[in-house]
PDB file of C-alpha atoms in Angstrom:
ATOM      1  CA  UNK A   1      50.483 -40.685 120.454  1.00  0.00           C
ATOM      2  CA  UNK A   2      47.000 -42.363 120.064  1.00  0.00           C
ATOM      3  CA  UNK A   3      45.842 -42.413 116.670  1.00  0.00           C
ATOM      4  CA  UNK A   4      41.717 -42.140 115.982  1.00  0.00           C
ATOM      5  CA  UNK A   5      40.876 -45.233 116.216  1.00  0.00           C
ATOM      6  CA  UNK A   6      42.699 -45.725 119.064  1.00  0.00           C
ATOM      7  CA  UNK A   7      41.054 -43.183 121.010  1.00  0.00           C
ATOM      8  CA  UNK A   8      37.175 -44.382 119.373  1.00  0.00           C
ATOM      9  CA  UNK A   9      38.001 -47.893 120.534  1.00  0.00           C
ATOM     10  CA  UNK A  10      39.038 -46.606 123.992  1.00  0.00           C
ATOM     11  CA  UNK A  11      35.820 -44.382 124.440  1.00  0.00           C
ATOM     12  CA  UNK A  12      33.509 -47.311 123.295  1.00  0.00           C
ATOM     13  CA  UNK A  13      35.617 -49.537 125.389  1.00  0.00           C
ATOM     14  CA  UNK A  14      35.052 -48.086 128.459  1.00  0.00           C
ATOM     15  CA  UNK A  15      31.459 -46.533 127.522  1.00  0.00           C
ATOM     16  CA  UNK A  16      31.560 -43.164 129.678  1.00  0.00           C
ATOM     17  CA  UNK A  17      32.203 -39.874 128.556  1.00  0.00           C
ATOM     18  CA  UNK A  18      32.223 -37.400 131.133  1.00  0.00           C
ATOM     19  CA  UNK A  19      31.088 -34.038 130.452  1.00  0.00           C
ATOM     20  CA  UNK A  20      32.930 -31.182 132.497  1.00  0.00           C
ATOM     21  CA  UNK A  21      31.655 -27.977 133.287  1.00  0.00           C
ATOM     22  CA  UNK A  22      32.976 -26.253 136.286  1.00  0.00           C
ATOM     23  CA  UNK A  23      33.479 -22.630 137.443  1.00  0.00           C
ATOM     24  CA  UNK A  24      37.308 -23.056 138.156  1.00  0.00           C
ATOM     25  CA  UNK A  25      40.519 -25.020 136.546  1.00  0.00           C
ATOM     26  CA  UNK A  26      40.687 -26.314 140.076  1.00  0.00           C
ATOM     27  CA  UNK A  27      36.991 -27.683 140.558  1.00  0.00           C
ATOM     28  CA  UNK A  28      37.258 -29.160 136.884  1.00  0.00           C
ATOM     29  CA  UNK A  29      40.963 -30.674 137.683  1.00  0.00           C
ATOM     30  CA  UNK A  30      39.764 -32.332 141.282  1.00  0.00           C
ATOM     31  CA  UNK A  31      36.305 -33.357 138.426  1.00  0.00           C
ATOM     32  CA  UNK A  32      38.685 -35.401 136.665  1.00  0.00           C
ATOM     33  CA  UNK A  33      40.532 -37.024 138.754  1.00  0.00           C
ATOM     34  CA  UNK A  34      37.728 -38.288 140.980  1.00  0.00           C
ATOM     35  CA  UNK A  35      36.065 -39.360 137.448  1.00  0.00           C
ATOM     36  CA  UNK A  36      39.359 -41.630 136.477  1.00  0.00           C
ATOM     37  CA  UNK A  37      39.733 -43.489 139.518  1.00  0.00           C
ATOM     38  CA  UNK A  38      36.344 -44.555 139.503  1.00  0.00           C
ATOM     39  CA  UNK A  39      36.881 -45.781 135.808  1.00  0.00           C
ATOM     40  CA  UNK A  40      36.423 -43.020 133.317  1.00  0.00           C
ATOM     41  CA  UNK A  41      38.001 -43.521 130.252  1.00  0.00           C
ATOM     42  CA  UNK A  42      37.489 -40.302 128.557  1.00  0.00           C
ATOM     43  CA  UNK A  43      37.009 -36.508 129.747  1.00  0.00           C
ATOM     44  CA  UNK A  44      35.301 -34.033 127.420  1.00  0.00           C
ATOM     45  CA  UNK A  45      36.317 -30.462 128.853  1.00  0.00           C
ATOM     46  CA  UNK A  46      33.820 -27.967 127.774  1.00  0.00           C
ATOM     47  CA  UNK A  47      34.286 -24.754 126.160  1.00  0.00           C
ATOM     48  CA  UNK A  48      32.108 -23.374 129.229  1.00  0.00           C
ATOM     49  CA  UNK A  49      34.650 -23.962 131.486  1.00  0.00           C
ATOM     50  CA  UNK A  50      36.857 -20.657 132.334  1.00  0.00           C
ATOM     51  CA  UNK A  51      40.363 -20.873 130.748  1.00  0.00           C
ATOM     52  CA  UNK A  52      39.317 -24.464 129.013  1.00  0.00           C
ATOM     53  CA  UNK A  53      42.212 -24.434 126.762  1.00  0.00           C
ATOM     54  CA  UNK A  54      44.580 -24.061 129.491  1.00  0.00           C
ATOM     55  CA  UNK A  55      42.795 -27.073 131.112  1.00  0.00           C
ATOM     56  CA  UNK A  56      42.874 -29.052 128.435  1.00  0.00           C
ATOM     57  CA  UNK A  57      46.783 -28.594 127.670  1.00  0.00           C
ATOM     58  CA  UNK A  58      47.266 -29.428 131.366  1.00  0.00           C
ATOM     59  CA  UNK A  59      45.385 -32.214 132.009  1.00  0.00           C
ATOM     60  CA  UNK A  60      46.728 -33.877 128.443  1.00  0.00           C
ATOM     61  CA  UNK A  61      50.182 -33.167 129.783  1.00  0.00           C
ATOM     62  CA  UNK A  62      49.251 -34.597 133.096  1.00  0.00           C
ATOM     63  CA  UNK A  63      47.476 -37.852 131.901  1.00  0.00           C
ATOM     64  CA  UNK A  64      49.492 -38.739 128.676  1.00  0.00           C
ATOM     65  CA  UNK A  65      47.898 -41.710 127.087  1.00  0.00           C
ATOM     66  CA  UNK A  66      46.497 -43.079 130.496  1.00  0.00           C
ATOM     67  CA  UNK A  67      43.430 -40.780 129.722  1.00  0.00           C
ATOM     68  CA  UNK A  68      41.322 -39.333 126.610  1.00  0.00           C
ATOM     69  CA  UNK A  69      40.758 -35.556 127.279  1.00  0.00           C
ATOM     70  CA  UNK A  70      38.791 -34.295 124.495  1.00  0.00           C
ATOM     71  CA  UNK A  71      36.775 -30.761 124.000  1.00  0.00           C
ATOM     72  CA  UNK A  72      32.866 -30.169 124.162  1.00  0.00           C
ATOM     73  CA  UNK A  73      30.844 -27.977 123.261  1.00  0.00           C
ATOM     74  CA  UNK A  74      33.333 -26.565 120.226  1.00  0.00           C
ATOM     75  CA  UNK A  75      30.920 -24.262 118.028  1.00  0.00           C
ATOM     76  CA  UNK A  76      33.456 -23.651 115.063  1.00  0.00           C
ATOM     77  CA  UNK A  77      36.510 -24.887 113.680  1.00  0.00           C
ATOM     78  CA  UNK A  78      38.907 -22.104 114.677  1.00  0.00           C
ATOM     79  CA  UNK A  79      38.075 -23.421 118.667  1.00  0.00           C
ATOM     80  CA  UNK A  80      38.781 -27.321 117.544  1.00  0.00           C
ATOM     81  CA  UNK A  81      41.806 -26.364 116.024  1.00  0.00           C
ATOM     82  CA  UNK A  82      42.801 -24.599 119.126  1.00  0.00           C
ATOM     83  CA  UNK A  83      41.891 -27.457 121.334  1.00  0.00           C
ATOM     84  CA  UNK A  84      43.763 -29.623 119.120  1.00  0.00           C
ATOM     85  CA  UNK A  85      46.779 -28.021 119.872  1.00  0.00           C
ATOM     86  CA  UNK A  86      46.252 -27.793 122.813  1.00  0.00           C
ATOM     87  CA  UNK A  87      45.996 -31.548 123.222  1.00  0.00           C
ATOM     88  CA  UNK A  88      42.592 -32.342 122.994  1.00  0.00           C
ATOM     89  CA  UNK A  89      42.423 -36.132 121.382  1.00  0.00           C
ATOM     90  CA  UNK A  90      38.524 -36.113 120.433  1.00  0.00           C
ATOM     91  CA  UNK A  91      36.223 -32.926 119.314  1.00  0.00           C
ATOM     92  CA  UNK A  92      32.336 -32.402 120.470  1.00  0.00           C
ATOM     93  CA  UNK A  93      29.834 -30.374 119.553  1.00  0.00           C
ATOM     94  CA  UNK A  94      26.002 -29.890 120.041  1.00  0.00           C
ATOM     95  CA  UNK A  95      25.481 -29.872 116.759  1.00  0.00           C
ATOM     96  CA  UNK A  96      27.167 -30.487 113.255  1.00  0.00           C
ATOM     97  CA  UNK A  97      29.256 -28.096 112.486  1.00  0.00           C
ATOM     98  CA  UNK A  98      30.564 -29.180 108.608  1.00  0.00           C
ATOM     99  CA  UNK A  99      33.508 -26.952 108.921  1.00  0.00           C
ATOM    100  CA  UNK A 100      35.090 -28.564 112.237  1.00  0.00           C
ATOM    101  CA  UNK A 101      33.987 -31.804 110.829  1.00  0.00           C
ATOM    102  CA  UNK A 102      36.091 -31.342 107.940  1.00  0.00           C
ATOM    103  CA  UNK A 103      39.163 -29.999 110.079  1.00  0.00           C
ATOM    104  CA  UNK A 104      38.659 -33.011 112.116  1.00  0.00           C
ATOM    105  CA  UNK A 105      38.834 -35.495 109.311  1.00  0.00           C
ATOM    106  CA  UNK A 106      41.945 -33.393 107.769  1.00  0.00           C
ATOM    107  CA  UNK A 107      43.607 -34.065 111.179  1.00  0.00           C
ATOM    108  CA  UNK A 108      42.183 -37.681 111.899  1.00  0.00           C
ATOM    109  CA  UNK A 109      40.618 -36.481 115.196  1.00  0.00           C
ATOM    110  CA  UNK A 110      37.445 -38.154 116.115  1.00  0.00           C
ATOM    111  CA  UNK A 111      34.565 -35.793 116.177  1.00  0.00           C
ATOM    112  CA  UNK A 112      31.219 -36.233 117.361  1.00  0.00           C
ATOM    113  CA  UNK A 113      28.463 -34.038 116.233  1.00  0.00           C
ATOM    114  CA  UNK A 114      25.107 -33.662 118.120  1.00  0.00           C
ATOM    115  CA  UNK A 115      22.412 -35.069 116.372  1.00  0.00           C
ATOM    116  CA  UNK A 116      18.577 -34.992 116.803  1.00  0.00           C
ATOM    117  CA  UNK A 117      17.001 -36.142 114.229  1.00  0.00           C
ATOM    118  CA  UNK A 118      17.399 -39.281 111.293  1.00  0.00           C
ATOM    119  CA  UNK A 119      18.024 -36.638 108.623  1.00  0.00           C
ATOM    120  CA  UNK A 120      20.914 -34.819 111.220  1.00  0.00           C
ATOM    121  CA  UNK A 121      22.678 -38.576 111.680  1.00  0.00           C
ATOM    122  CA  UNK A 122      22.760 -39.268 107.900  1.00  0.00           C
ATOM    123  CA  UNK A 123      24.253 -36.269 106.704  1.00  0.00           C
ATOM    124  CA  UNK A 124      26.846 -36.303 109.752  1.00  0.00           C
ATOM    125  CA  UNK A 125      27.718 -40.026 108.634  1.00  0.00           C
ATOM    126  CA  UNK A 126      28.182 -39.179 104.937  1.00  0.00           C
ATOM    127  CA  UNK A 127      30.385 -36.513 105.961  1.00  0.00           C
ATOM    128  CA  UNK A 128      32.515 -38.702 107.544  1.00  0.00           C
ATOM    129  CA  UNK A 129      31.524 -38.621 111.496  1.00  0.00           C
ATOM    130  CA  UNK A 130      32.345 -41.536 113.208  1.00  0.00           C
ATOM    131  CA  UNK A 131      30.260 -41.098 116.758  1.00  0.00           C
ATOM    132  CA  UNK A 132      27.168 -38.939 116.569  1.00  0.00           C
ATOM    133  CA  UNK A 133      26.147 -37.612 120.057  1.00  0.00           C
ATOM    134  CA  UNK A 134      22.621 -37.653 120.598  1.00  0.00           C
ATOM    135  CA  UNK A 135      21.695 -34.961 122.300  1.00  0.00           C
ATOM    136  CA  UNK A 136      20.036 -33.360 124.339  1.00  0.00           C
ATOM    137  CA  UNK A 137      18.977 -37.050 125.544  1.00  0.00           C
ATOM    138  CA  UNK A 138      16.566 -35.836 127.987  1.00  0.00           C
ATOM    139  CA  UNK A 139      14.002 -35.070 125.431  1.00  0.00           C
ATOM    140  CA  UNK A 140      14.172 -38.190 124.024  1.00  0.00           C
ATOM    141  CA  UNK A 141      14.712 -41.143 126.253  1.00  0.00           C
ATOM    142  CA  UNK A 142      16.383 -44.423 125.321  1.00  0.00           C
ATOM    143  CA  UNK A 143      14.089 -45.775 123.202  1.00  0.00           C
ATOM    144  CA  UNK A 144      15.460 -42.734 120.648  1.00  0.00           C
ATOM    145  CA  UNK A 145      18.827 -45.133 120.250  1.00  0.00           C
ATOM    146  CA  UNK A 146      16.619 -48.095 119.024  1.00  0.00           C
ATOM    147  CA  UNK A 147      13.946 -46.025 117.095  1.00  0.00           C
ATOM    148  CA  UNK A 148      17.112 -44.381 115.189  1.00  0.00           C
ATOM    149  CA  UNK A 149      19.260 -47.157 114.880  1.00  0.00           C
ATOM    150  CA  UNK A 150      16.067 -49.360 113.086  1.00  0.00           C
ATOM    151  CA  UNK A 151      16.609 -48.063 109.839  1.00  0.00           C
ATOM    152  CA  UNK A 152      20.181 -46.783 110.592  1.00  0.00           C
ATOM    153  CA  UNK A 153      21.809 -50.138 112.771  1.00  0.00           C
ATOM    154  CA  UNK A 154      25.347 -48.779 111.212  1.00  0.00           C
ATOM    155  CA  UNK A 155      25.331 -45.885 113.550  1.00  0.00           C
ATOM    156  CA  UNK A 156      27.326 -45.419 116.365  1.00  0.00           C
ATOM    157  CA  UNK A 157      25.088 -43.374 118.999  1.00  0.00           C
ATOM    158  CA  UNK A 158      26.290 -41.886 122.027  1.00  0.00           C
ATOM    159  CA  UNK A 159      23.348 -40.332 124.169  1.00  0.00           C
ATOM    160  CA  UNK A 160      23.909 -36.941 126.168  1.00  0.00           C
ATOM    161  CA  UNK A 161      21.822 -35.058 128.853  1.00  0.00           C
ATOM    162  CA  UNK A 162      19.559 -37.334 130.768  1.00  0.00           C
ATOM    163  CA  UNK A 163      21.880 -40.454 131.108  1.00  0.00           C
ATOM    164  CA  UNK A 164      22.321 -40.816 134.533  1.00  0.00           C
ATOM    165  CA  UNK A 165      23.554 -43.911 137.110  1.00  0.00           C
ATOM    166  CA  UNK A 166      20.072 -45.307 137.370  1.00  0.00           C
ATOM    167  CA  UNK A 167      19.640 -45.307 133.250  1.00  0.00           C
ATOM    168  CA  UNK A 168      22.170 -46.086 132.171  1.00  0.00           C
ATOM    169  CA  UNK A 169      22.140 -49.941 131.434  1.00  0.00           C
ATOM    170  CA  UNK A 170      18.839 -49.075 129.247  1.00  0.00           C
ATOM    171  CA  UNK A 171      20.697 -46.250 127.038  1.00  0.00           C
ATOM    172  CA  UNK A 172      23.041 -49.623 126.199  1.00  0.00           C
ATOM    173  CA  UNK A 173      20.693 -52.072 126.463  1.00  0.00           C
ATOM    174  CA  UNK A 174      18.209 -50.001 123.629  1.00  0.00           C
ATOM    175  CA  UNK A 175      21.919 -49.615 121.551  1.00  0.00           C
ATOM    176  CA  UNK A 176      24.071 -46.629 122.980  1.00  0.00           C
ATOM    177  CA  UNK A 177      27.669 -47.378 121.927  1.00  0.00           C
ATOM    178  CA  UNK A 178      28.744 -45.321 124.522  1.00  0.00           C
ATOM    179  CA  UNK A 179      27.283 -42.155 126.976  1.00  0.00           C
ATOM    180  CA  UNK A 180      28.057 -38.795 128.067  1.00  0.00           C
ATOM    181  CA  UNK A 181      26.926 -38.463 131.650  1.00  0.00           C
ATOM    182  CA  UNK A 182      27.564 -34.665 133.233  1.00  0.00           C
ATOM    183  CA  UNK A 183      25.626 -32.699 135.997  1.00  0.00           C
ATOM    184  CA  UNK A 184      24.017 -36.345 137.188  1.00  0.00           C
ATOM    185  CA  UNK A 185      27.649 -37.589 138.225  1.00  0.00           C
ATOM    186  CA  UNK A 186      29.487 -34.472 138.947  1.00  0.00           C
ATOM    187  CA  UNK A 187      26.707 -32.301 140.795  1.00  0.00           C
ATOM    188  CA  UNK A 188      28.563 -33.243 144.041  1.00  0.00           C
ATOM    189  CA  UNK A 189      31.575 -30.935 142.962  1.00  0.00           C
ATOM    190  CA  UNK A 190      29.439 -27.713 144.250  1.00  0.00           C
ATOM    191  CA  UNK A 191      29.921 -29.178 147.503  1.00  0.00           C
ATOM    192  CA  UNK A 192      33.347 -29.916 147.827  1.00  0.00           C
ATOM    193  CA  UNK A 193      31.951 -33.993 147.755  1.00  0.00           C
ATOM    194  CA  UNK A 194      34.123 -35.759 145.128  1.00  0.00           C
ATOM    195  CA  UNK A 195      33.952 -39.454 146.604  1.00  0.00           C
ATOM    196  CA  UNK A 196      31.199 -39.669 145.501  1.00  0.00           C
ATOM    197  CA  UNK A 197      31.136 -38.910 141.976  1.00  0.00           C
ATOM    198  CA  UNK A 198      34.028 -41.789 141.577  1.00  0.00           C
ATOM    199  CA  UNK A 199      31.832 -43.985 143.338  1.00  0.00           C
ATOM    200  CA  UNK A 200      29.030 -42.748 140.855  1.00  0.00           C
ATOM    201  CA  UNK A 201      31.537 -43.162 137.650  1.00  0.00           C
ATOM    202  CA  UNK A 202      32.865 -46.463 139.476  1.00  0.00           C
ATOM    203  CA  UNK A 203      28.573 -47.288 139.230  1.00  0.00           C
ATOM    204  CA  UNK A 204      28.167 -46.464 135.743  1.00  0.00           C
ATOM    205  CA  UNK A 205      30.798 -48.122 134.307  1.00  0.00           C
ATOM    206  CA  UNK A 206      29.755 -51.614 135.818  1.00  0.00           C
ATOM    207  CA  UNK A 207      26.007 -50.857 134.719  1.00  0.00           C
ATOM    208  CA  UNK A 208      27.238 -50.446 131.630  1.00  0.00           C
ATOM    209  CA  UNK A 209      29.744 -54.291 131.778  1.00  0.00           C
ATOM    210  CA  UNK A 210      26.628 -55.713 132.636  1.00  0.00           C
ATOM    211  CA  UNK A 211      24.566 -54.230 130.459  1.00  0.00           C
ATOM    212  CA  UNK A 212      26.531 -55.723 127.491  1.00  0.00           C
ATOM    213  CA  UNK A 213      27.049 -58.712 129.043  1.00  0.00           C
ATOM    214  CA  UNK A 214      23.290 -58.975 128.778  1.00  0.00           C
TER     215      UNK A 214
END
């Protein structure tokens, strides 16, 4: 069994966190799969997804320690507990929840709070979080990392919503740690197309090689 800091070095290792949401255990199972062969590390299941528990316990099952299924979008501690349980090696939410970060910490299961603001990263990192997910990313751009990361260079950002293949090199380049990249890779899954989103994660996870390689 992974410990935490196995599981933080393997998300930062490998840089992409995909974010599942799918209609069906089927469509978020095929999601997966097509992620991992193109190089995904790490699979965040949402708590959108029908039946996401079920999903999750599968899929951990499935993948052992050859993948890092974690659970998104967790709005309380009585869900990360479940997911937890149910296998789930990493916890996410769009916000800090103080409660599930303090489960969490109890269990030594990475959690990563969504942050917007300088105030929002400070008080997640003296409560102990150890990746804050900026989010939504979208309505802030790339240059957030660096602005937030000036008078805060000890945190460990991971930008969500409006990271996409053709960004992502400047989300690392301005600081990221890692990303969570969702409808921009997996849109194709509506249409029964999942080549390409492993040849979109394949993409993304050599933008972001050569991004650190500089």
């Amino acid at each position: 069994m992974l410990n935490k800091w196995e599981v933080l070095n393997k998300i930062t290792e490998s840089g992409l966190v995909v974010v599942v949401r799918a209609d069906t255990l089927t469509e978020a199972k095929k999601i997966t799969e097509a992620c991992l062969e193109g190089g995904a590390a790490a699979i965040e299941i949402t708590y959108t997804v029908p039946n996401a528990t079920r999903l999750i316990e599968e899929l951990s099952n499935h993948y052992g320690e050859d993948a890092i299924i974690g659970a998104g979008t967790v709005l309380d501690s009585e869900t990360a507990r479940i997911a937890m349980l149910a296998g789930a090696k990493y916890i996410v939410s769009p916000y800090l929840d103080k409660d599930t970060l303090k489960l969490c910490n109890r269990y030594q299961i990475p959690y990563m709070p969504g942050v917007m603001t300088i105030e929002s990263a400070v008080e997640a990192m003296e409560l102990g979080a150890d990746l804050l997910k900026l989010f939504p990313g979208e309505a802030f751009g790339p240059k957030m990392i660096k602005s937030i990361k000036g008078p805060l260079p000890q945190a460990n950002l991971m930008p969500t919503g409006g990271v996409s293949p053709d960004n992502v090199g400047e989300w690392i380049n301005n600081g990221a740690v890692a990303v969570g990249v969702g409808g921009s890779l997996t849109a194709s899954a509506k249409q029964g197309d999942y080549g390409t989103i492993t040849r979109l994660a394949s993409n993304i996870c050599r933008a972001i090689k050569e991004a650190r390689q500089g």
